[in-house]
PDB file of C-alpha atoms and ligand atoms in Angstrom:
ATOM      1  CA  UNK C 696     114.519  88.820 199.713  1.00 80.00           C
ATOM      2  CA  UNK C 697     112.423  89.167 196.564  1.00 84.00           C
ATOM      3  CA  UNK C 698     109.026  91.149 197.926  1.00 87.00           C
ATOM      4  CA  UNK C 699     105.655  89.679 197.562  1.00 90.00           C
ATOM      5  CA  UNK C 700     103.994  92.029 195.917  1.00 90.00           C
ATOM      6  CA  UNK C 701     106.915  91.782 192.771  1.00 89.00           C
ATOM      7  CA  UNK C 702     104.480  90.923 189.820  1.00 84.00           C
ATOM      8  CA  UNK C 703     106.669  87.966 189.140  1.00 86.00           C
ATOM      9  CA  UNK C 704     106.754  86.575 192.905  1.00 90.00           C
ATOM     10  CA  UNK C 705     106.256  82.814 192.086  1.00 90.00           C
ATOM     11  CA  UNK C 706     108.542  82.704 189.297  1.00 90.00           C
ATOM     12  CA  UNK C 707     111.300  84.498 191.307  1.00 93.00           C
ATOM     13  CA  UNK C 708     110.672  82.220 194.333  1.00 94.00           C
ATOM     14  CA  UNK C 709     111.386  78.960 192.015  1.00 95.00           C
ATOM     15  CA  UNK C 710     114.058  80.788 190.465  1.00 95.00           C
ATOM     16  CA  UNK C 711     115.958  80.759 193.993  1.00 96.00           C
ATOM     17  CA  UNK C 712     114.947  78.090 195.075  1.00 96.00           C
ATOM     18  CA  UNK C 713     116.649  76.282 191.701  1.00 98.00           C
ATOM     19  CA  UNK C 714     119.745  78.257 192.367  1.00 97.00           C
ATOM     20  CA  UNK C 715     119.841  77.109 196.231  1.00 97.00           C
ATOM     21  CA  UNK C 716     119.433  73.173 195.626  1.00 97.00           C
ATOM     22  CA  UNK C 717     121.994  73.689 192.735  1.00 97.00           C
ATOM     23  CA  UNK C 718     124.742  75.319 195.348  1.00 97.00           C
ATOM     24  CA  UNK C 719     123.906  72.015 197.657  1.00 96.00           C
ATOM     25  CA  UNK C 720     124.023  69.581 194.577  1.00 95.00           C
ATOM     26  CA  UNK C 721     120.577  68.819 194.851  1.00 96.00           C
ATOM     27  CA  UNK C 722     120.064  70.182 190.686  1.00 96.00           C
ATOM     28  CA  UNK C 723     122.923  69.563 188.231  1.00 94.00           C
ATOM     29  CA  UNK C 724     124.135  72.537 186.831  1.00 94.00           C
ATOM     30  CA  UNK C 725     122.368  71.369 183.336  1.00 93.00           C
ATOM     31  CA  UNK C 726     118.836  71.577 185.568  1.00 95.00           C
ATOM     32  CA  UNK C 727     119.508  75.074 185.909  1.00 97.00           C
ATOM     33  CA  UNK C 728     119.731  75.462 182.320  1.00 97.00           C
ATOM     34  CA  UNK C 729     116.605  73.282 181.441  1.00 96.00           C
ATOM     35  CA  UNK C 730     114.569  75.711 184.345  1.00 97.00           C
ATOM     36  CA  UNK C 731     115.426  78.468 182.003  1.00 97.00           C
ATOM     37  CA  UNK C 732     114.072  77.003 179.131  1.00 97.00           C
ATOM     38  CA  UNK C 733     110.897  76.023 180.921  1.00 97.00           C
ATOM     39  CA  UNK C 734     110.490  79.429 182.242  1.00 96.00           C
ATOM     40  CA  UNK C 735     110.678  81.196 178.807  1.00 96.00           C
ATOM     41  CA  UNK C 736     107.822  78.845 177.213  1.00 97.00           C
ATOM     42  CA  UNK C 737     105.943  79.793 180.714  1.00 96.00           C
ATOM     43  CA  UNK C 738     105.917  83.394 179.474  1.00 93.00           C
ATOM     44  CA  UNK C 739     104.851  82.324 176.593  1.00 96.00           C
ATOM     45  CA  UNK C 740     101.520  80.755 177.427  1.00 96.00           C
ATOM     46  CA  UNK C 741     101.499  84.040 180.137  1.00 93.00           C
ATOM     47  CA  UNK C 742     102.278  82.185 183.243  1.00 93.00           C
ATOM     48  CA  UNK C 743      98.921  80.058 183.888  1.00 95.00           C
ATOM     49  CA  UNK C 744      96.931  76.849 183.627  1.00 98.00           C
ATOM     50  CA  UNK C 745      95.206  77.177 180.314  1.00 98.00           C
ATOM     51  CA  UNK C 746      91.789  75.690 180.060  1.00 97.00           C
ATOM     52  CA  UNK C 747      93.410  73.063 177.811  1.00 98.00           C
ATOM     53  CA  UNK C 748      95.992  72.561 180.315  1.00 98.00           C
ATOM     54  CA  UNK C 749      93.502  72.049 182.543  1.00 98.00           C
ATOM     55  CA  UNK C 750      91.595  69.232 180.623  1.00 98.00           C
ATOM     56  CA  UNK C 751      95.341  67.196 180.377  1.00 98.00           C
ATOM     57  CA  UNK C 752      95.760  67.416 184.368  1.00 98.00           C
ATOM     58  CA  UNK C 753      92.473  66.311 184.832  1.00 98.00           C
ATOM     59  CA  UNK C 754      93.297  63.383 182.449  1.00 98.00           C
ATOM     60  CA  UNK C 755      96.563  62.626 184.315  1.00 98.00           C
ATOM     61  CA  UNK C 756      94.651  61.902 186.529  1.00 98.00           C
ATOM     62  CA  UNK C 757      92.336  59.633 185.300  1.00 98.00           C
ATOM     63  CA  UNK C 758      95.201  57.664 183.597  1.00 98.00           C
ATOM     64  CA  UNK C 759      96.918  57.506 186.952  1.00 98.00           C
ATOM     65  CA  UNK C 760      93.853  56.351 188.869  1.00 98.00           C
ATOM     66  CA  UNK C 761      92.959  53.571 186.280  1.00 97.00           C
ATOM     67  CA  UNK C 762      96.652  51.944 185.831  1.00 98.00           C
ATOM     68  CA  UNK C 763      97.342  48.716 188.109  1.00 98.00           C
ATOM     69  CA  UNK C 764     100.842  50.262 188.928  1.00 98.00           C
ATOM     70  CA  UNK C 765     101.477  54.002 188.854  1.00 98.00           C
ATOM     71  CA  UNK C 766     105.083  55.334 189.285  1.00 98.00           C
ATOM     72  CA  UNK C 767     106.139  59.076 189.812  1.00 98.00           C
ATOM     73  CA  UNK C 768     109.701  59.489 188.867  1.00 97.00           C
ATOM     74  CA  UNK C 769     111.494  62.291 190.404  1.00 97.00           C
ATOM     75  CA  UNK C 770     114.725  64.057 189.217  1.00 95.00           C
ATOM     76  CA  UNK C 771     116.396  67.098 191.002  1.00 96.00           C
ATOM     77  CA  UNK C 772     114.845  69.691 189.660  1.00 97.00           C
ATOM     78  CA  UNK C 773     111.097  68.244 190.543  1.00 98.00           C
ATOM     79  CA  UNK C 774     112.331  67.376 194.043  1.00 98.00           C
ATOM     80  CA  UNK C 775     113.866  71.164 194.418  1.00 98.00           C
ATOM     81  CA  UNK C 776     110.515  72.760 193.138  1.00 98.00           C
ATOM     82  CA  UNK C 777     107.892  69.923 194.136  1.00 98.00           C
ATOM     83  CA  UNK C 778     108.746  67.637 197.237  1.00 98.00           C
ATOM     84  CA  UNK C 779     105.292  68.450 198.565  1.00 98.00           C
ATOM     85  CA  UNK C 780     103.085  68.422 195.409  1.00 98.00           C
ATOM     86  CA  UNK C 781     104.520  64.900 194.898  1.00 98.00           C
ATOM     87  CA  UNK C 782     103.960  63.521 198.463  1.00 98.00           C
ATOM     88  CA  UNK C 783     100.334  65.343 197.965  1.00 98.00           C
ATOM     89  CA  UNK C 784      99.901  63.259 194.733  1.00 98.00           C
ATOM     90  CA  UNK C 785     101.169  60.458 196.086  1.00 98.00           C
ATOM     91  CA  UNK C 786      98.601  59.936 198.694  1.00 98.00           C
ATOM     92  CA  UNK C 787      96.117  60.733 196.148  1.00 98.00           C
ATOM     93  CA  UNK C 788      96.540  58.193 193.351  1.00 98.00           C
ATOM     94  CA  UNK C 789      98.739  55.484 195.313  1.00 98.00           C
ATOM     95  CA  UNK C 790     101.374  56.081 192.806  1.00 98.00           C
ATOM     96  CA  UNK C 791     105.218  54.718 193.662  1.00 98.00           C
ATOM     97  CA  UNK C 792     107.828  57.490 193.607  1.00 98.00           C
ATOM     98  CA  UNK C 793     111.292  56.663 192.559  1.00 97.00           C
ATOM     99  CA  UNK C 794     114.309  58.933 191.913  1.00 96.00           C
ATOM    100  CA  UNK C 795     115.418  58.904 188.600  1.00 93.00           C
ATOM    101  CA  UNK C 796     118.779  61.076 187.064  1.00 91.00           C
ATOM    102  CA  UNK C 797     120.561  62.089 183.812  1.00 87.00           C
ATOM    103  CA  UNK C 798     123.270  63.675 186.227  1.00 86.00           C
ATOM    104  CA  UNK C 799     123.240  60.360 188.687  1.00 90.00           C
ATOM    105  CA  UNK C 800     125.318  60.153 191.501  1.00 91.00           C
ATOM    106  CA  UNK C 801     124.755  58.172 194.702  1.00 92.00           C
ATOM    107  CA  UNK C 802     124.968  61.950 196.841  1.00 94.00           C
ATOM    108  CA  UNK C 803     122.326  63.049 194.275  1.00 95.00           C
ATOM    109  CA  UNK C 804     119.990  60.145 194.653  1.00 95.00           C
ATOM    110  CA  UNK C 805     120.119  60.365 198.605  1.00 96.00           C
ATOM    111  CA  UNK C 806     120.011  64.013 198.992  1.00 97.00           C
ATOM    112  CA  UNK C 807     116.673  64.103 196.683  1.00 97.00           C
ATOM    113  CA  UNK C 808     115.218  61.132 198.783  1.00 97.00           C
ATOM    114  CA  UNK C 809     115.906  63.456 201.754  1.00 97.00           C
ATOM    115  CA  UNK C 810     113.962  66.204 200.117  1.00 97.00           C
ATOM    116  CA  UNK C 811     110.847  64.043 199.273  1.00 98.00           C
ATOM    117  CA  UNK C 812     110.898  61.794 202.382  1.00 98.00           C
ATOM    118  CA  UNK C 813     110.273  65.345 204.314  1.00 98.00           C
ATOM    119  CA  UNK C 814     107.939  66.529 202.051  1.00 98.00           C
ATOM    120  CA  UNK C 815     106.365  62.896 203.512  1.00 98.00           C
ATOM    121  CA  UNK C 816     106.593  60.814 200.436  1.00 98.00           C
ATOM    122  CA  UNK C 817     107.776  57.402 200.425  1.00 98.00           C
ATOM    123  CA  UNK C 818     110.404  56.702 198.423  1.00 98.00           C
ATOM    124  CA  UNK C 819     111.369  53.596 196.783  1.00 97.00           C
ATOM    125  CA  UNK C 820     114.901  52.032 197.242  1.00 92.00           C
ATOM    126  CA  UNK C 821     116.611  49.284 196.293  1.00 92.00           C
ATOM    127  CA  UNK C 822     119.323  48.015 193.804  1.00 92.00           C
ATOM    128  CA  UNK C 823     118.573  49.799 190.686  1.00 92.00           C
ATOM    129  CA  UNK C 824     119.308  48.117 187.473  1.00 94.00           C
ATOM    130  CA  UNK C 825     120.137  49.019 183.831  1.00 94.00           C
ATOM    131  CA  UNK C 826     117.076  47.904 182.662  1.00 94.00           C
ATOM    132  CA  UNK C 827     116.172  50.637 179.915  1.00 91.00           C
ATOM    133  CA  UNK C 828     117.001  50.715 176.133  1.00 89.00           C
ATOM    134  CA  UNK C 829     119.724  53.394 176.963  1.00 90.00           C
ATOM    135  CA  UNK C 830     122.993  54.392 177.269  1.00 88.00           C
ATOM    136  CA  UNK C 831     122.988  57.027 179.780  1.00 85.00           C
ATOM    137  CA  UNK C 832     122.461  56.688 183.423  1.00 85.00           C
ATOM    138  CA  UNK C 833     118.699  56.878 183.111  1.00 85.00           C
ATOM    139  CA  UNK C 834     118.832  53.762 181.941  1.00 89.00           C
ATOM    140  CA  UNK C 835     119.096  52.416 185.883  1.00 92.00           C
ATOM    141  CA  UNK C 836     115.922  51.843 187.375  1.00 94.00           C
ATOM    142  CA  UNK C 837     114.323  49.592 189.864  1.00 95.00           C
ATOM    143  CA  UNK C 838     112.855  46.163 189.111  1.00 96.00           C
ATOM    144  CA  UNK C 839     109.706  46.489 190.951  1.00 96.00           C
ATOM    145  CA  UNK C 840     109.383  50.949 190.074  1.00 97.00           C
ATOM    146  CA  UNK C 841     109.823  51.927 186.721  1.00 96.00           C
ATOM    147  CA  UNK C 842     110.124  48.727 184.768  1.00 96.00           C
ATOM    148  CA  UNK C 843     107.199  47.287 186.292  1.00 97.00           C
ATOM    149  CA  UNK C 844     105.195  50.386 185.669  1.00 98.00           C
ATOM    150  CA  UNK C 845     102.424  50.633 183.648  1.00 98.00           C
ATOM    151  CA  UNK C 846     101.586  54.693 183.825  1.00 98.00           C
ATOM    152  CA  UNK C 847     104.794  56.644 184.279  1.00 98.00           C
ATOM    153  CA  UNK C 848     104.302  60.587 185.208  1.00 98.00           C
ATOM    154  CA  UNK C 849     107.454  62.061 184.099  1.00 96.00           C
ATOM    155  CA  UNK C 850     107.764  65.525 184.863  1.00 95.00           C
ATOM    156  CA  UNK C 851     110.346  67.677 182.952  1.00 88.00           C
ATOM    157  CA  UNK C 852     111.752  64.298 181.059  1.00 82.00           C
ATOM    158  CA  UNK C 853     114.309  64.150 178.378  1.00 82.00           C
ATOM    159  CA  UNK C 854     113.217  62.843 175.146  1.00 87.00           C
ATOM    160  CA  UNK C 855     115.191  60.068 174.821  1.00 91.00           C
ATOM    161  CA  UNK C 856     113.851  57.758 178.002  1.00 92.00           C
ATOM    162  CA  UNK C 857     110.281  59.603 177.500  1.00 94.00           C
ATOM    163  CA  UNK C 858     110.591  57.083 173.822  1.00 95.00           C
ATOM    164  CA  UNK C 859     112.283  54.431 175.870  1.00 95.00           C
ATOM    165  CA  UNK C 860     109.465  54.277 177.831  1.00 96.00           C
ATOM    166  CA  UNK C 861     106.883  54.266 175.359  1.00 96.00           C
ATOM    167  CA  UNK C 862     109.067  51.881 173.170  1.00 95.00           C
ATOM    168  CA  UNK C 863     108.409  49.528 176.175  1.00 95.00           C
ATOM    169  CA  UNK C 864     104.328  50.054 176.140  1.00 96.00           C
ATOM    170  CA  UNK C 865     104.037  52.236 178.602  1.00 97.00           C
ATOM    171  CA  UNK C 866     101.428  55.036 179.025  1.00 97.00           C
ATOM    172  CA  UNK C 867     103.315  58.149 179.728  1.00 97.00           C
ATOM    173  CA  UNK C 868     102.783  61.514 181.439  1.00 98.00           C
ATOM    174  CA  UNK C 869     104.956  64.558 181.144  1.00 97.00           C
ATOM    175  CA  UNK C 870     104.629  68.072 182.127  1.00 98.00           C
ATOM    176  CA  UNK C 871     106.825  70.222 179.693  1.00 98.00           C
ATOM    177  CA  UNK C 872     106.166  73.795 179.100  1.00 98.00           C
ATOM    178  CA  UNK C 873     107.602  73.078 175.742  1.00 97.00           C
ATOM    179  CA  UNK C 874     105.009  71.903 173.732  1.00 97.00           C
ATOM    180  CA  UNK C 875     108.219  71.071 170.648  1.00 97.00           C
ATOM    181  CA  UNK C 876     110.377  69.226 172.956  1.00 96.00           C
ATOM    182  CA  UNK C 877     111.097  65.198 171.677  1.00 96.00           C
ATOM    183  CA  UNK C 878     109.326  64.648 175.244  1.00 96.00           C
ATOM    184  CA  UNK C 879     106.196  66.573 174.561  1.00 97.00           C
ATOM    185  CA  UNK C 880     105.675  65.143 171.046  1.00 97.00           C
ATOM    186  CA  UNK C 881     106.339  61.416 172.309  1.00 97.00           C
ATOM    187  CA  UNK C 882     104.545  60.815 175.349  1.00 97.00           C
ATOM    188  CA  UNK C 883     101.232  59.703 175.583  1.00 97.00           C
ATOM    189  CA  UNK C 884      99.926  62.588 177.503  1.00 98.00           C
ATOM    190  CA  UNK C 885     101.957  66.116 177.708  1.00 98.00           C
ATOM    191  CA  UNK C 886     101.054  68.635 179.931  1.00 98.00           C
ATOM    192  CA  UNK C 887     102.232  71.881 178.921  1.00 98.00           C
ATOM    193  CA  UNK C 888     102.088  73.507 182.299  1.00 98.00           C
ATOM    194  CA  UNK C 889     104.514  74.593 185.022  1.00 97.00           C
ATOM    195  CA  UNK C 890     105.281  71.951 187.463  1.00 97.00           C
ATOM    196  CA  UNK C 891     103.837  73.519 190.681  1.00 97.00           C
ATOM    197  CA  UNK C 892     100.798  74.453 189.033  1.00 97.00           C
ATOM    198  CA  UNK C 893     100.097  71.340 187.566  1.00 98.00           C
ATOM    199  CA  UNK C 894     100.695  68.877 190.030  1.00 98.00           C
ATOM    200  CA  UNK C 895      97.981  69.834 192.914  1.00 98.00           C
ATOM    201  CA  UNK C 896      95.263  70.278 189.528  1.00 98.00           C
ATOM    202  CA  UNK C 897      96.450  66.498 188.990  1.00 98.00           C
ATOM    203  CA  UNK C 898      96.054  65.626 192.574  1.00 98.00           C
ATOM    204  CA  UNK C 899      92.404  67.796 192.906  1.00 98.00           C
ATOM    205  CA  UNK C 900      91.333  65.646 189.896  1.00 98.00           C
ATOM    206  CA  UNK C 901      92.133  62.448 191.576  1.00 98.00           C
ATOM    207  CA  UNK C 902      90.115  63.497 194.648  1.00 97.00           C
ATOM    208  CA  UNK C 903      87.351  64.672 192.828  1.00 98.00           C
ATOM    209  CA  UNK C 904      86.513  62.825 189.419  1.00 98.00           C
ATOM    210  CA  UNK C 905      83.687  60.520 189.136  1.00 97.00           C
ATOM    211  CA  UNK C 906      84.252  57.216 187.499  1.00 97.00           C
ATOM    212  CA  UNK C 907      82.302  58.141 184.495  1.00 97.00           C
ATOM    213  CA  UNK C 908      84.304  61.601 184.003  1.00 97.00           C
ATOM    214  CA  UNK C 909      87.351  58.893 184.404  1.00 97.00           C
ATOM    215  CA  UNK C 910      86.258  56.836 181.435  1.00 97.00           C
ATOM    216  CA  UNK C 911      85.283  59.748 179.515  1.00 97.00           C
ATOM    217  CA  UNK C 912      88.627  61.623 179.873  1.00 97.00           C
ATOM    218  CA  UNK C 913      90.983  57.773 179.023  1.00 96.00           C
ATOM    219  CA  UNK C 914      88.846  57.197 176.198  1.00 96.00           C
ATOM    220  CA  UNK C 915      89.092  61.099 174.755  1.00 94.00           C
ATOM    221  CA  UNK C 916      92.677  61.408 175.801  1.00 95.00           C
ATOM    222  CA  UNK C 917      94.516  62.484 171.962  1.00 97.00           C
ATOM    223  CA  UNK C 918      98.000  63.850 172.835  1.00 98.00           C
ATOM    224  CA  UNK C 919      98.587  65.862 169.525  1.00 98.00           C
ATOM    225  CA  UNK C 920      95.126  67.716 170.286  1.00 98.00           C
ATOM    226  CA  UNK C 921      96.641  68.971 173.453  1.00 98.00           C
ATOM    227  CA  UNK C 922     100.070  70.132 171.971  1.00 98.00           C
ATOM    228  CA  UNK C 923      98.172  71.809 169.126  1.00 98.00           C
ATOM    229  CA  UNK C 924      96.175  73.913 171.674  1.00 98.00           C
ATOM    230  CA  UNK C 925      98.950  74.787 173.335  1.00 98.00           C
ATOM    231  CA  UNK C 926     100.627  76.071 170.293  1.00 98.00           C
ATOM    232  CA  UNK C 927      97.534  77.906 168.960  1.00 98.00           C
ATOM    233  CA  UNK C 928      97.369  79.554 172.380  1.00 97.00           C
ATOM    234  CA  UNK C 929     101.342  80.354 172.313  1.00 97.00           C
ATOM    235  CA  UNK C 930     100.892  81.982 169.175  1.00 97.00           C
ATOM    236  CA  UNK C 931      97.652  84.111 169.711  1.00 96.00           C
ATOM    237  CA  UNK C 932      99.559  85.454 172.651  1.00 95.00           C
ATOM    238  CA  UNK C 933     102.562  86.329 170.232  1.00 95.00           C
ATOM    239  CA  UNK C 934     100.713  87.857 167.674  1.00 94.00           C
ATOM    240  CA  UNK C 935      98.910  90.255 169.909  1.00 92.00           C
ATOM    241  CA  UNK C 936     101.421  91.096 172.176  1.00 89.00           C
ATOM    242  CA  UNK C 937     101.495  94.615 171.547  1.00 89.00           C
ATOM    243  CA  UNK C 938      97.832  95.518 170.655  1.00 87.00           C
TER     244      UNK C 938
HETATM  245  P1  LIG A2242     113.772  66.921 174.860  1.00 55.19           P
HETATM  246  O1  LIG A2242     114.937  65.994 175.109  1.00 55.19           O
HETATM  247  O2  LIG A2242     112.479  66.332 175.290  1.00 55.19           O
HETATM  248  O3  LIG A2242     113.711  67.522 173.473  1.00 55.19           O
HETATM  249  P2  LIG A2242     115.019  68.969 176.473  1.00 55.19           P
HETATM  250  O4  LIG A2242     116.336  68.661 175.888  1.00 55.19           O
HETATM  251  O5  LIG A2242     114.574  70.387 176.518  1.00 55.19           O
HETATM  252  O6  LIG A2242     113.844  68.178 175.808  1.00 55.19           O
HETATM  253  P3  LIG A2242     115.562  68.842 179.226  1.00 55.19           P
HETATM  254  O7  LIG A2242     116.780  69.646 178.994  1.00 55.19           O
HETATM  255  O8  LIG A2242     115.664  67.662 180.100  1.00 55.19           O
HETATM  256  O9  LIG A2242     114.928  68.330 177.897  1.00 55.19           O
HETATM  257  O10 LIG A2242     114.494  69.890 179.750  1.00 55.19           O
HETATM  258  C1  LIG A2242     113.357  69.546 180.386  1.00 55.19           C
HETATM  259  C2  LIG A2242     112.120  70.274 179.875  1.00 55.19           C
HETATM  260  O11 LIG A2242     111.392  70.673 181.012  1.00 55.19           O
HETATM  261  C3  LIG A2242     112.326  71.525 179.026  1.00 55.19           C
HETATM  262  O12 LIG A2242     111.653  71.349 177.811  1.00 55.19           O
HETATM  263  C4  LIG A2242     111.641  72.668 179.806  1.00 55.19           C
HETATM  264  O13 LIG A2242     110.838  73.457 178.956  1.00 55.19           O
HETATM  265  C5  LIG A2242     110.773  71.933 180.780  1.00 55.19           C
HETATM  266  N1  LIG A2242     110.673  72.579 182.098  1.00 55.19           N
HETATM  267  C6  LIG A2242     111.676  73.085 182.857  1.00 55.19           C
HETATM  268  N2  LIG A2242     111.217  73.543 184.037  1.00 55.19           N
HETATM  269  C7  LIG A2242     109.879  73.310 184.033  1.00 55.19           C
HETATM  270  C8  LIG A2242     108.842  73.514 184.992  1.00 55.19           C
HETATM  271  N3  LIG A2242     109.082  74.079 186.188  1.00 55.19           N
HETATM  272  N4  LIG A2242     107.583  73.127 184.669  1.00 55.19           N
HETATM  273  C9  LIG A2242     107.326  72.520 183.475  1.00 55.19           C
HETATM  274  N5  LIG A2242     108.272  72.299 182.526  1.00 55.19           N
HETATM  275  C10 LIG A2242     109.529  72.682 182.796  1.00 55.19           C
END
């Protein structure tokens, strides 16, 4: 029982909560290991939304709201953390959710479908083909999800189907605390955030931009800017860490 009033509560809670959908096969082993990773770059920007940060969630979701078909895809470890800040942003920007896996098994798929249908999601299913440029499993997608997408929000992607993706002309999305990762430095948009932070910011955007503020953010919406920041602010933090 890790005590609420541990200065690293949230980060503990996530911590078993990885752990306990790894035991039930819900997150490959090699989630846990990416989690880590993801939690040491979280330190680095000191555990919160920077106002840079900010300003990329709120463009999410503007580039969400504006595409003609939006698609969330889902892997374990976004389905053990997330379930409900994807069915939240879901009903916000009318977005399709589909499960999509590195580590793909047909247990896998239906266990994380489980996770987000309670979370009350709607999940997309169907025969999924190999459809992408690659030659790992996240290659198989669905005809009418992914492929047909034209804004994909890929939270803690790998690099290579975050370029497939793009090599195919599509807009896309990530949230990777890594601002080095292939992922961050491909996609079109890269929000270097933690995942439960980030996705109800994304989803408060959607209900609350104006159309103008829309425009405004598409329009301004430079990728490297945002990595930059989050560098700069990475290293301020490192070079006065012990003042
Ligand atoms: P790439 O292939 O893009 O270079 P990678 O090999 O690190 O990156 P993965 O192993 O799939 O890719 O890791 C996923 C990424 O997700 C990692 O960069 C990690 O920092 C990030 N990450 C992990 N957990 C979270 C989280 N809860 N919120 C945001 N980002 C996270």
């Amino acid at each position: 029982m890790i005590p609420e009033d541990h200065p690293r509560y949230r980060s503990l809670v996530a911590r078993e909560r990885i752990a306990a959908c790894a035991r039930h096969g819900v997150v490959a082993l090699e989630g846990v290991a990416a989690h880590g990773r993801g939690e040491a770059f979280d330190y680095l920007i000191g555990e919160t939304t920077t106002e840079s940060a900010a300003r990329a969630e709120q463009t999410a979701a503007a580039l969400l709201l504006a595409a003609a078909h939006p698609v969330i895809s889902v892997n374990g470890n976004t389905a053990a953390l997330a379930a409900d800040g994807v069915a939240a942003l879901q009903r916000a920007c009318g977005a399709a959710v589909e499960v999509n896996l590195f580590h793909r098994t047909e247990s896998r798929i239906e266990k994380i479908s489980a996770i987000l249908g309670k979370a009350g999601a709607r999940v997309l299913d169907g025969e999924a083909e190999r459809l992408l440029p690659l030659s790992h499993d996240r290659a198989l997608c669905l005809r009418n999800g992914i492929y047909a997408a034209d804004v994909v929000l890929v939270p803690l992607e790998d690099g290579d189907r975050c370029a497939a993706l793009r090599d195919m002309g599509k807009t896309v999305i990530a949230i990777d605390l890594n601002p080095l990762s292939r992922t961050a430095r491909t996609a079109s948009l890269t929000i270097v955030d933690e995942l439960t932070r980030a996705l109800p910011r994304i989803t408060g955007a959607c209900e609350t931009l104006t159309p103008g503020e829309r425009e405004r953010l598409v329009f301004g919406c430079d990728n490297t800017v945002f990595l930059r920041e989050a560098l700069d602010e990475m290293t301020r933090r490192l070079c006065h860490a012990l003042d």
